[in-house]
C-alpha positions as a LaTeX table, in Angstrom:
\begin{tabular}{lrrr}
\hline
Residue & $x$ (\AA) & $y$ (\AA) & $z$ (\AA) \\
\hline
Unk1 & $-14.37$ & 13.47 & 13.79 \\
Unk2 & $-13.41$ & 16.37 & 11.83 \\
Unk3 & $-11.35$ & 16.25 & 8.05 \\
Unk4 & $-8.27$ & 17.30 & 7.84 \\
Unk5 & $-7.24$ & 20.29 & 5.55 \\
Unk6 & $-4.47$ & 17.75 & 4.41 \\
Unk7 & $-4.28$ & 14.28 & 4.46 \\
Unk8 & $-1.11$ & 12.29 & 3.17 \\
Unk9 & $-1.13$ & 9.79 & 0.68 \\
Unk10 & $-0.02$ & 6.39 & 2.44 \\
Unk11 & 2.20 & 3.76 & 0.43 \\
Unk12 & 1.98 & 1.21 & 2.04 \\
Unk13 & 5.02 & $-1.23$ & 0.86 \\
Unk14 & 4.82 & $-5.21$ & 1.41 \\
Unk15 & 6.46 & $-8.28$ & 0.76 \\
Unk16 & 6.25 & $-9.48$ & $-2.89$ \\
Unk17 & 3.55 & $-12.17$ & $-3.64$ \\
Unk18 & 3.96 & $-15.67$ & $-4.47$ \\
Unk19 & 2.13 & $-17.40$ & $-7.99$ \\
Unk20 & $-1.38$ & $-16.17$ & $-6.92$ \\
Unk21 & $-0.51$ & $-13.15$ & $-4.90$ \\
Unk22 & $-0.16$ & $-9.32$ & $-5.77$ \\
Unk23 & 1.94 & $-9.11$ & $-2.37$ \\
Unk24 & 1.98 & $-10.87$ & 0.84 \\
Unk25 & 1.05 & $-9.36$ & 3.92 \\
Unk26 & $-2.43$ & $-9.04$ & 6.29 \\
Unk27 & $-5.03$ & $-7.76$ & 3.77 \\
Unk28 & $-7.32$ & $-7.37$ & 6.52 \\
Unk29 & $-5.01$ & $-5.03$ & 7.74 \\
Unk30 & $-4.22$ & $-3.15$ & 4.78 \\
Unk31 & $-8.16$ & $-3.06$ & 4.15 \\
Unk32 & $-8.60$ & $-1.31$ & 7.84 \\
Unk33 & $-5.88$ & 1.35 & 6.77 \\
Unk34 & $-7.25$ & 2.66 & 4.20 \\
Unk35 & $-10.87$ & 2.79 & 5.36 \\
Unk36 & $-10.19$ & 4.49 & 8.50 \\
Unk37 & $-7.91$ & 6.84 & 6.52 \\
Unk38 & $-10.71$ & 7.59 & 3.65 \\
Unk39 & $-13.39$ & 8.86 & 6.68 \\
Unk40 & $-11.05$ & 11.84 & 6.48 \\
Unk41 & $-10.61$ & 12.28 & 2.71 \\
Unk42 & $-6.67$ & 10.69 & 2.78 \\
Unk43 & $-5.95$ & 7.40 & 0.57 \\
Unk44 & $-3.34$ & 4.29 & 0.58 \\
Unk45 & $-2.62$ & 1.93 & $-1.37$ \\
Unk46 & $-0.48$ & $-1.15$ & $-0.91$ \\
Unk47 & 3.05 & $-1.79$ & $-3.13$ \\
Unk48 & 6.13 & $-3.90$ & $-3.31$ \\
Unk49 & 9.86 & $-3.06$ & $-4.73$ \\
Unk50 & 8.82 & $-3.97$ & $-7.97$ \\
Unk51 & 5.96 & $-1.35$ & $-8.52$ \\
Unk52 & 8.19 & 1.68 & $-7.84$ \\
Unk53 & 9.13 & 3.85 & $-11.15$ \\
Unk54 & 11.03 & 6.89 & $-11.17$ \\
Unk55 & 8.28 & 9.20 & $-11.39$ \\
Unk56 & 5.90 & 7.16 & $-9.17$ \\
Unk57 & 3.90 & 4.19 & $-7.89$ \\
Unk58 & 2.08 & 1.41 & $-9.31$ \\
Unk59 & $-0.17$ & 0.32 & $-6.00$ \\
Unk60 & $-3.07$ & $-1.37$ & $-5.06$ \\
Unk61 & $-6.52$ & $-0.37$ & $-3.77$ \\
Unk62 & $-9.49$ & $-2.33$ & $-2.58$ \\
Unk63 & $-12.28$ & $-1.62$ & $-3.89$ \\
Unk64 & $-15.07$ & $-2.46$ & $-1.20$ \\
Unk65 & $-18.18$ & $-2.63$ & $-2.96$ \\
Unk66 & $-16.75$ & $-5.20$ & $-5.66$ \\
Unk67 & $-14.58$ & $-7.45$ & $-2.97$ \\
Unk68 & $-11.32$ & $-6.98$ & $-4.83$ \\
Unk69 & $-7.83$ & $-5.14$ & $-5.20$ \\
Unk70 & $-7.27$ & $-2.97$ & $-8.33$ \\
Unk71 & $-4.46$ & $-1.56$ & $-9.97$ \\
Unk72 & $-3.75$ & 2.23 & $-9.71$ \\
Unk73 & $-0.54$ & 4.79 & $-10.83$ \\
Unk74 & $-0.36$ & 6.99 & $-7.84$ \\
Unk75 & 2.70 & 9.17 & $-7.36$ \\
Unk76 & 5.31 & 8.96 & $-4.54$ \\
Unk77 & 3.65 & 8.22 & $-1.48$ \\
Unk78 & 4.17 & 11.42 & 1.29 \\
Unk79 & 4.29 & 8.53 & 3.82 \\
Unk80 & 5.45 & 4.60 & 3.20 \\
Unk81 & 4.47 & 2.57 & 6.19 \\
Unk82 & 6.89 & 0.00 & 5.81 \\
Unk83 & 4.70 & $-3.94$ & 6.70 \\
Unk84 & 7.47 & $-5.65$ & 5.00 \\
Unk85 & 7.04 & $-9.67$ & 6.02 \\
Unk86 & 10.13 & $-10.42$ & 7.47 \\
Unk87 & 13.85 & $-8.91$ & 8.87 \\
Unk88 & 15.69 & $-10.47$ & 5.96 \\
Unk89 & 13.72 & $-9.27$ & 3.14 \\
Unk90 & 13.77 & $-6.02$ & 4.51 \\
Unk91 & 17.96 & $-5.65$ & 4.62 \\
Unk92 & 17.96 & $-7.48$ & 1.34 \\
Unk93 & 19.40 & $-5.62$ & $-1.70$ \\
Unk94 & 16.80 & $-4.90$ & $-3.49$ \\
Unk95 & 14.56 & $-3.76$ & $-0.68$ \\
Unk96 & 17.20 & $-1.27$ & 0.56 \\
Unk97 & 18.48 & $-0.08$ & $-2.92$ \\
\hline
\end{tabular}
């Protein structure tokens, strides 16, 4: 397959995490993403509600040679692929504000 002469950056925005949890959602899934999107140069990175600023995006990246997410300032995403857990917290307040 050939690169792109553009690729979008991907926010990917999920549910909010629990005590031990960054954000909920299938990390396998999120993992996939942004390895098939890195064969042609692009990047994503996974965020909730919380991580969104004014001027940008706190997200998270998996790093695959050290089997772990890490914390990255990215700017606004071109494209948010919205993996939100469930109905409600997607039409909740804070989600839609």
């Amino acid at each position: 397959m050939k690169k792109a002469d553009y690729v979008p950056l991907v926010g990917i925005l999920a549910s909010k995490g629990g005590k031990n949890h960054i954000f909920r959602g299938n990390a396998t899934v999120f993992k996939n993403i942004q390895s098939e999107l890195s064969k042609f140069g692009g990047l994503s990175f996974v965020f909730t509600t919380d991580d969104v600023e004014e001027n940008g995006v706190t997200g998270y990246v998996y790093f695959f040679e050290g089997k772990k997410w890490g914390k990255i300032s990215f700017p606004i995403p071109d494209i948010i692929y919205n993996k939100i857990s469930s109905r409600s917290e997607e039409i909740s307040d804070e989600v839609v504000a």
